[in-house]
């Protein structure tokens, strides 16, 4: 066994040396060399790129280490949006309101999993293997990203697993602090000596657990975005599924989060009991056009029937029929036709394995099926994800730098005006970078003292492949000054409207950047007098 392992490592080292000498630069030539060397050493399988990467040393060969790693990188979409997302799941804990009829999870469910999950999703499996220890979950995920060739210096932490803000305060603070400690320790390890910066923290919670007390606590822990389990925007449907909150709760949570400088995401479900195809289309009309909603991000989930739920029992009795694949495609294609360009659809379809779905849409490539339908109809989605530079490049759409322009759009949202300021390739409809500026109206309800009479920068993001601080990549748009120019333009707009102060909702690890732009810390914000 030891000799087999040694032979495998010798083969990996030989492949790495060939790459470093500049002899292998394309995926095809790398794969051909891997096959030839595997045959020569009589390996039982071809070496994985992640194993070859371990023998790529920095500073040697005709190309830099980072360029060599690009040739071996797997799952390029992971960091193509400019950050490394790391999802961490809290331990199983009951929801405070009880259990929705479609929810498969919870400590007392058939799965014994975190609320709303079956426990077989990738993040849930990783969490269970780590005994729901946040430190171990983050460390394992960063190791995985490193092994497949991704940079990990800019981490967006995503806190999942039910209503975290309903759990005891000490658990929440412990959970987040352990995540941050894991990032810090991972980067400082002797073999790396690379700083891992937290650029944002996302909390997933319920609208009725995103009020002032919960918002203040999330801000204290470093939150930059909150995703609300909205599910639908019609009260009788929320009552039918025993959701335990109302549309009024959704509206209140949305404007309080927005007026606290946070980004807001909605989780919406299709085909819920009491709804219909037309009702779901009206839901999207309302979400995109009613100023009381207007989320920045969306996740869209067709309702799935999973054993152990009340919905499963209704389905068995013939009292519920889930929407089919064709109906889901029709609804989502409609949503993508009317979606504003300042909204990002983060996910379409749950990642529940098909064998756990008793009825409903089982296809995992629903996004691609919707895209094909739109193309057939002569439309295309203009959401952020479908236009951002990094993902566009992976699809063969190249930015024409001569066509990059500064674009500003405004819209009413709650008790204020939102400005979506962006740099875009206007010829090819590719998004390079954007900033979300909020100007609360004079009568707006602001509960944070730091934000009184302030314009709010809720989001600043430059797209393209993740680039570590202090470095540059020809194929990426980060570290080229777009963020600084967007911030300057936001300050100008705020000043033009009579504001004398700008407050930025900054990730913990991004605060030094804003300090260089003349901002100073006030509570969870970076603030500047203009």
Coordinates of N, CA and C in Angstrom, one line a residue, residues 178-359:
X178 N -16.4 31.4 16.1 CA -15.7 30.2 15.7 C -15.4 30.2 14.2
X179 N -16.4 30.6 13.4 CA -16.2 30.7 12.0 C -15.1 31.6 11.6
X180 N -15.1 32.8 12.2 CA -14.0 33.8 12.0 C -12.7 33.3 12.5
X181 N -12.6 32.7 13.6 CA -11.4 32.1 14.1 C -10.8 31.1 13.1
X182 N -11.7 30.3 12.5 CA -11.2 29.3 11.6 C -10.6 29.9 10.4
X183 N -11.2 31.0 9.9 CA -10.6 31.7 8.7 C -9.2 32.2 9.1
X184 N -9.1 32.9 10.2 CA -7.9 33.5 10.7 C -6.8 32.4 10.8
X185 N -7.1 31.3 11.5 CA -6.1 30.3 11.7 C -5.7 29.6 10.4
X186 N -6.7 29.4 9.5 CA -6.4 28.7 8.3 C -5.3 29.5 7.4
X187 N -5.5 30.8 7.4 CA -4.6 31.6 6.6 C -3.2 31.8 7.2
X188 N -3.2 31.7 8.5 CA -1.9 31.9 9.2 C -1.1 30.7 9.4
X189 N -1.6 29.6 9.0 CA -0.9 28.3 9.1 C 0.5 28.4 8.4
X190 N 1.5 27.8 9.0 CA 2.8 28.0 8.5 C 3.0 27.7 7.0
X191 N 2.3 26.8 6.5 CA 2.4 26.4 5.1 C 1.8 27.4 4.2
X192 N 1.0 28.3 4.7 CA 0.3 29.3 3.8 C 0.8 30.7 4.0
X193 N 0.6 31.2 5.3 CA 0.9 32.6 5.5 C 0.2 33.5 4.6
X194 N -1.1 33.3 4.4 CA -2.0 34.1 3.6 C -3.2 34.6 4.4
X195 N -3.5 35.8 4.3 CA -4.6 36.4 5.1 C -6.0 36.0 4.4
X196 N -6.8 35.4 5.3 CA -8.2 35.1 4.8 C -9.1 36.2 5.3
X197 N -9.7 37.0 4.5 CA -10.5 38.1 4.9 C -12.0 37.8 4.8
X198 N -12.7 38.1 5.8 CA -14.2 37.9 5.7 C -14.7 39.2 5.0
X199 N -15.3 39.0 3.8 CA -15.8 40.2 3.1 C -17.3 40.3 3.3
X200 N -18.0 39.4 4.0 CA -19.4 39.5 4.2 C -19.9 38.3 4.9
X201 N -21.0 38.5 5.7 CA -21.7 37.4 6.4 C -23.2 37.5 6.1
X202 N -23.7 36.4 5.6 CA -25.1 36.3 5.3 C -25.8 35.4 6.4
X203 N -26.9 36.0 6.9 CA -27.8 35.2 7.8 C -29.0 34.8 7.1
X204 N -29.5 33.5 7.2 CA -30.8 33.1 6.7 C -31.7 33.0 7.9
X205 N -32.9 33.7 7.8 CA -33.8 33.7 8.9 C -35.2 34.0 8.4
X206 N -36.1 34.1 9.4 CA -37.5 34.4 9.1 C -37.8 35.9 9.2
X207 N -38.9 36.3 8.5 CA -39.2 37.8 8.6 C -39.6 38.2 10.0
X208 N -40.2 37.3 10.8 CA -40.6 37.7 12.1 C -39.5 37.6 13.1
X209 N -38.3 37.1 12.7 CA -37.1 37.1 13.5 C -36.0 38.0 12.9
X210 N -36.5 39.1 12.2 CA -35.6 40.0 11.7 C -36.1 41.4 12.0
X211 N -36.4 41.6 13.3 CA -36.8 42.9 13.8 C -35.6 43.6 14.4
X212 N -35.9 44.8 15.1 CA -34.8 45.6 15.5 C -33.8 44.9 16.4
X213 N -34.3 44.1 17.4 CA -33.4 43.4 18.3 C -32.5 42.4 17.5
X214 N -33.1 41.6 16.6 CA -32.3 40.7 15.9 C -31.4 41.4 14.9
X215 N -31.8 42.5 14.3 CA -31.0 43.2 13.4 C -29.7 43.7 14.1
X216 N -29.9 44.3 15.3 CA -28.8 44.9 16.0 C -27.8 43.8 16.4
X217 N -28.3 42.6 16.7 CA -27.5 41.5 17.1 C -26.7 41.0 15.9
X218 N -27.4 40.9 14.7 CA -26.7 40.4 13.5 C -25.6 41.4 13.1
X219 N -25.9 42.7 13.2 CA -24.9 43.7 12.9 C -23.7 43.6 13.8
X220 N -23.9 43.4 15.1 CA -22.9 43.2 16.1 C -21.9 42.1 15.7
X221 N -22.5 41.0 15.0 CA -21.7 39.9 14.7 C -21.1 40.0 13.3
X222 N -21.3 41.1 12.6 CA -20.7 41.3 11.3 C -21.5 41.1 10.1
X223 N -22.9 41.0 10.2 CA -23.7 40.7 9.1 C -23.7 41.8 8.1
X224 N -23.7 41.4 6.8 CA -23.8 42.3 5.7 C -25.1 42.1 4.8
X225 N -25.6 40.8 4.9 CA -26.8 40.5 4.1 C -27.7 39.5 4.9
X226 N -29.0 39.7 4.7 CA -30.0 38.8 5.4 C -30.9 38.3 4.3
X227 N -31.0 36.9 4.3 CA -32.0 36.3 3.4 C -33.2 35.8 4.2
X228 N -34.4 36.3 3.8 CA -35.6 36.0 4.5 C -36.4 34.9 3.8
X229 N -36.8 34.0 4.6 CA -37.7 32.9 4.1 C -39.1 33.5 3.9
X230 N -39.3 34.2 2.8 CA -40.6 34.8 2.5 C -41.6 33.8 2.0
X231 N -41.2 32.9 1.1 CA -42.0 31.9 0.5 C -43.1 32.4 -0.4
X232 N -44.0 33.3 0.1 CA -45.0 33.9 -0.8 C -45.4 35.2 -0.2
X233 N -46.1 36.0 -1.0 CA -46.5 37.4 -0.5 C -48.0 37.5 -0.5
X234 N -48.7 36.4 -0.2 CA -50.1 36.4 -0.1 C -50.5 35.7 1.3
X235 N -51.2 36.4 2.1 CA -51.5 35.9 3.5 C -52.2 34.6 3.5
X236 N -53.2 34.3 2.7 CA -53.9 33.1 2.8 C -53.0 31.9 2.4
X237 N -52.1 32.1 1.6 CA -51.1 31.0 1.2 C -50.2 30.8 2.4
X238 N -49.7 31.8 3.0 CA -48.8 31.7 4.2 C -49.6 31.0 5.3
X239 N -50.8 31.3 5.5 CA -51.6 30.6 6.5 C -51.8 29.1 6.2
X240 N -52.1 28.8 4.9 CA -52.3 27.4 4.4 C -51.1 26.6 4.7
X241 N -49.9 27.1 4.6 CA -48.7 26.3 4.8 C -48.2 26.4 6.2
X242 N -48.9 27.1 7.1 CA -48.6 27.2 8.5 C -47.2 27.8 8.7
X243 N -47.0 28.9 8.0 CA -45.8 29.6 8.0 C -45.5 30.4 9.3
X244 N -46.6 30.9 9.9 CA -46.4 31.5 11.2 C -46.0 33.0 11.1
X245 N -46.0 33.6 9.9 CA -45.8 35.0 9.8 C -46.7 35.5 8.7
X246 N -46.8 36.8 8.6 CA -47.7 37.4 7.6 C -46.9 38.2 6.6
X247 N -47.6 38.7 5.6 CA -47.0 39.6 4.6 C -46.6 40.9 5.2
X248 N -47.3 41.3 6.2 CA -46.9 42.5 7.0 C -45.6 42.4 7.7
X249 N -45.3 41.2 8.2 CA -44.0 40.9 8.8 C -42.9 41.0 7.7
X250 N -43.2 40.5 6.5 CA -42.2 40.6 5.4 C -41.9 42.0 5.1
X251 N -42.9 42.8 5.0 CA -42.7 44.2 4.6 C -41.9 45.0 5.7
X252 N -42.3 44.7 7.0 CA -41.6 45.4 8.1 C -40.1 45.0 8.1
X253 N -39.9 43.7 8.0 CA -38.5 43.2 8.1 C -37.7 43.8 6.9
X254 N -38.3 43.8 5.7 CA -37.6 44.3 4.6 C -37.1 45.8 4.7
X255 N -38.0 46.7 5.2 CA -37.6 48.1 5.3 C -36.7 48.3 6.4
X256 N -36.8 47.5 7.5 CA -35.9 47.7 8.6 C -34.5 47.2 8.3
X257 N -34.4 46.1 7.6 CA -33.1 45.6 7.2 C -32.5 46.6 6.2
X258 N -33.2 47.1 5.2 CA -32.7 48.0 4.3 C -32.3 49.3 4.9
X259 N -33.1 49.8 5.8 CA -32.7 51.1 6.5 C -31.6 50.9 7.5
X260 N -31.2 49.7 7.8 CA -30.0 49.4 8.6 C -28.8 49.2 7.8
X261 N -28.9 49.4 6.4 CA -27.8 49.3 5.5 C -27.5 47.9 5.0
X262 N -28.4 46.9 5.4 CA -28.1 45.5 5.0 C -28.7 45.2 3.6
X263 N -28.1 44.3 2.9 CA -28.6 43.7 1.7 C -29.8 42.7 2.1
X264 N -30.8 42.6 1.2 CA -31.9 41.8 1.5 C -32.2 40.8 0.4
X265 N -32.3 39.6 0.8 CA -32.7 38.5 -0.2 C -34.0 37.8 0.2
X266 N -34.7 37.4 -0.8 CA -36.0 36.7 -0.5 C -35.9 35.2 -1.0
X267 N -36.4 34.3 -0.2 CA -36.6 32.9 -0.7 C -38.0 32.8 -1.1
X268 N -38.3 32.4 -2.3 CA -39.7 32.3 -2.8 C -40.0 30.9 -3.3
X269 N -41.2 30.4 -3.0 CA -41.5 29.0 -3.4 C -42.6 29.0 -4.4
X270 N -42.5 28.1 -5.4 CA -43.5 28.0 -6.4 C -44.4 26.7 -6.1
X271 N -45.7 26.8 -6.5 CA -46.6 25.7 -6.4 C -47.0 25.3 -5.0
X272 N -47.0 26.3 -4.1 CA -47.4 26.0 -2.7 C -48.9 25.7 -2.7
X273 N -49.4 25.0 -1.7 CA -50.8 24.7 -1.6 C -51.6 26.1 -1.5
X274 N -52.7 26.1 -2.3 CA -53.4 27.4 -2.4 C -53.0 28.3 -3.5
X275 N -51.8 28.0 -4.1 CA -51.4 28.9 -5.2 C -51.7 28.2 -6.5
X276 N -51.2 28.9 -7.6 CA -51.4 28.4 -9.0 C -50.4 29.0 -9.9
X277 N -50.3 28.6 -11.1 CA -49.3 29.2 -12.0 C -49.5 30.7 -12.1
X278 N -50.7 31.1 -12.3 CA -51.0 32.6 -12.5 C -50.8 33.3 -11.2
X279 N -51.1 32.7 -10.0 CA -50.8 33.3 -8.7 C -49.3 33.5 -8.5
X280 N -48.6 32.5 -8.9 CA -47.1 32.6 -8.7 C -46.5 33.7 -9.6
X281 N -47.1 33.8 -10.8 CA -46.6 34.9 -11.7 C -47.0 36.3 -11.1
X282 N -48.1 36.4 -10.5 CA -48.5 37.6 -9.8 C -47.6 37.9 -8.6
X283 N -47.1 36.9 -8.0 CA -46.2 37.0 -6.9 C -45.0 37.8 -7.3
X284 N -44.4 37.4 -8.5 CA -43.2 38.0 -9.0 C -43.5 39.4 -9.4
X285 N -44.7 39.7 -10.0 CA -45.1 41.0 -10.4 C -45.0 41.9 -9.2
X286 N -45.6 41.4 -8.1 CA -45.7 42.2 -6.9 C -44.3 42.4 -6.2
X287 N -43.5 41.4 -6.2 CA -42.2 41.5 -5.6 C -41.3 42.5 -6.3
X288 N -41.4 42.5 -7.7 CA -40.6 43.4 -8.5 C -41.1 44.8 -8.6
X289 N -42.4 45.0 -8.4 CA -43.0 46.3 -8.7 C -43.6 47.0 -7.5
X290 N -43.9 46.3 -6.4 CA -44.4 46.9 -5.2 C -43.2 47.4 -4.4
X291 N -43.1 48.8 -4.2 CA -41.9 49.3 -3.5 C -41.7 48.8 -2.1
X292 N -42.7 48.2 -1.5 CA -42.5 47.7 -0.2 C -41.7 46.4 -0.1
X293 N -41.5 45.8 -1.3 CA -40.7 44.6 -1.3 C -39.3 44.9 -2.0
X294 N -39.2 44.7 -3.3 CA -38.0 45.1 -4.0 C -36.7 44.5 -3.4
X295 N -36.6 43.2 -3.3 CA -35.3 42.6 -2.8 C -34.1 42.7 -3.7
X296 N -33.0 42.6 -3.1 CA -31.7 42.7 -3.9 C -31.3 41.3 -4.5
X297 N -31.8 40.3 -3.8 CA -31.4 38.9 -4.2 C -32.6 38.0 -4.1
X298 N -32.6 36.9 -4.9 CA -33.7 35.9 -4.9 C -33.1 34.5 -4.9
X299 N -33.8 33.6 -4.2 CA -33.7 32.2 -4.4 C -35.1 31.7 -4.7
X300 N -35.2 30.9 -5.7 CA -36.5 30.4 -6.2 C -36.6 28.9 -6.1
X301 N -37.5 28.4 -5.3 CA -37.6 26.9 -5.1 C -39.0 26.4 -5.4
X302 N -39.1 25.5 -6.4 CA -40.4 24.8 -6.6 C -40.7 23.9 -5.3
X303 N -41.9 23.9 -4.9 CA -42.3 23.1 -3.7 C -42.1 21.6 -4.0
X304 N -41.4 20.9 -3.1 CA -41.1 19.5 -3.2 C -41.8 18.7 -2.1
X305 N -42.3 17.5 -2.5 CA -42.9 16.6 -1.5 C -41.8 15.7 -1.0
X306 N -41.6 15.8 0.3 CA -40.6 14.9 1.0 C -41.3 14.2 2.1
X307 N -40.9 12.9 2.3 CA -41.6 12.1 3.3 C -41.3 12.7 4.7
X308 N -42.3 12.4 5.6 CA -42.2 12.9 7.0 C -42.8 14.3 7.2
X309 N -43.3 14.9 6.1 CA -43.9 16.2 6.2 C -45.5 16.1 6.2
X310 N -46.1 17.2 6.6 CA -47.6 17.2 6.5 C -48.0 17.2 5.1
X311 N -47.2 17.9 4.2 CA -47.5 18.0 2.8 C -47.4 16.6 2.2
X312 N -46.5 15.8 2.6 CA -46.4 14.4 2.1 C -47.7 13.6 2.4
X313 N -48.3 13.8 3.6 CA -49.5 13.1 3.9 C -50.7 13.6 3.1
X314 N -50.7 14.9 2.8 CA -51.8 15.5 2.0 C -51.6 14.9 0.6
X315 N -50.4 14.9 0.1 CA -50.2 14.3 -1.3 C -50.6 12.9 -1.4
X316 N -50.3 12.1 -0.4 CA -50.7 10.7 -0.4 C -52.2 10.5 -0.4
X317 N -52.9 11.5 0.2 CA -54.4 11.4 0.3 C -55.0 12.1 -1.0
X318 N -54.2 12.6 -1.9 CA -54.7 13.2 -3.1 C -55.2 14.6 -2.9
X319 N -54.8 15.2 -1.8 CA -55.2 16.6 -1.5 C -54.3 17.7 -2.0
X320 N -53.1 17.2 -2.5 CA -52.2 18.2 -3.0 C -51.5 17.6 -4.2
X321 N -51.3 18.5 -5.3 CA -50.6 18.1 -6.5 C -49.5 19.1 -6.7
X322 N -48.2 18.7 -6.7 CA -47.1 19.6 -6.9 C -47.0 20.1 -8.3
X323 N -46.4 21.2 -8.6 CA -46.2 21.6 -10.0 C -45.2 20.7 -10.6
X324 N -45.4 20.6 -11.9 CA -44.5 19.7 -12.7 C -43.3 20.5 -13.3
X325 N -42.4 19.9 -13.9 CA -41.2 20.6 -14.5 C -41.6 21.6 -15.5
X326 N -42.6 21.3 -16.3 CA -43.0 22.3 -17.4 C -43.6 23.5 -16.7
X327 N -44.4 23.3 -15.7 CA -45.0 24.5 -15.0 C -44.0 25.3 -14.3
X328 N -43.0 24.7 -13.7 CA -42.0 25.5 -13.0 C -41.2 26.3 -14.0
X329 N -40.8 25.7 -15.2 CA -40.1 26.4 -16.2 C -40.9 27.6 -16.7
X330 N -42.2 27.4 -16.9 CA -43.0 28.5 -17.3 C -43.0 29.7 -16.3
X331 N -43.2 29.4 -15.1 CA -43.2 30.5 -14.0 C -41.9 31.2 -13.9
X332 N -40.8 30.4 -13.9 CA -39.5 31.0 -13.7 C -39.1 31.8 -14.9
X333 N -39.4 31.3 -16.1 CA -39.1 32.0 -17.3 C -39.8 33.4 -17.3
X334 N -41.1 33.4 -16.8 CA -41.8 34.6 -16.7 C -41.1 35.6 -15.8
X335 N -40.6 35.1 -14.6 CA -39.9 35.9 -13.6 C -38.7 36.5 -14.2
X336 N -37.9 35.7 -15.0 CA -36.7 36.1 -15.6 C -36.9 37.2 -16.7
X337 N -38.1 37.1 -17.3 CA -38.4 38.1 -18.3 C -38.6 39.5 -17.8
X338 N -39.1 39.5 -16.5 CA -39.5 40.8 -16.0 C -38.6 41.3 -14.8
X339 N -37.6 40.5 -14.5 CA -36.7 40.8 -13.4 C -35.9 42.1 -13.6
X340 N -35.8 43.0 -12.7 CA -35.0 44.2 -12.8 C -33.5 43.8 -12.9
X341 N -32.7 44.6 -13.5 CA -31.3 44.3 -13.7 C -30.5 44.5 -12.4
X342 N -31.1 45.0 -11.4 CA -30.4 45.2 -10.1 C -30.7 44.0 -9.1
X343 N -31.4 43.0 -9.5 CA -31.7 41.8 -8.7 C -30.8 40.7 -9.2
X344 N -30.3 39.9 -8.2 CA -29.5 38.7 -8.6 C -30.2 37.4 -8.1
X345 N -30.5 36.6 -9.1 CA -31.1 35.3 -8.8 C -30.0 34.3 -8.4
X346 N -29.8 34.1 -7.1 CA -28.7 33.3 -6.6 C -28.9 31.8 -6.9
X347 N -30.1 31.3 -6.7 CA -30.3 29.9 -6.8 C -31.7 29.6 -7.4
X348 N -31.8 28.6 -8.2 CA -33.1 28.0 -8.7 C -33.1 26.5 -8.4
X349 N -34.0 26.1 -7.6 CA -34.1 24.7 -7.2 C -33.3 24.4 -6.0
X350 N -33.8 23.6 -5.1 CA -33.1 23.1 -3.9 C -32.1 22.1 -4.3
X351 N -31.1 21.8 -3.5 CA -30.1 20.8 -3.8 C -30.4 19.5 -3.0
X352 N -31.7 19.2 -2.8 CA -32.1 18.0 -2.2 C -31.9 16.8 -3.2
X353 N -31.2 15.8 -2.9 CA -31.0 14.7 -3.8 C -32.3 14.1 -4.3
X354 N -32.4 13.7 -5.6 CA -33.7 13.3 -6.2 C -34.3 12.1 -5.4
X355 N -33.5 11.2 -4.9 CA -34.0 10.0 -4.2 C -34.9 10.4 -3.0
X356 N -34.7 11.6 -2.5 CA -35.5 12.0 -1.3 C -36.8 12.8 -1.7
X357 N -36.9 13.0 -3.0 CA -38.1 13.8 -3.5 C -39.2 12.8 -3.9
X358 N -40.3 12.8 -3.2 CA -41.4 11.8 -3.5 C -42.2 12.3 -4.7
X359 N -42.3 13.6 -4.8 CA -43.1 14.2 -5.9 C -42.7 15.7 -6.1

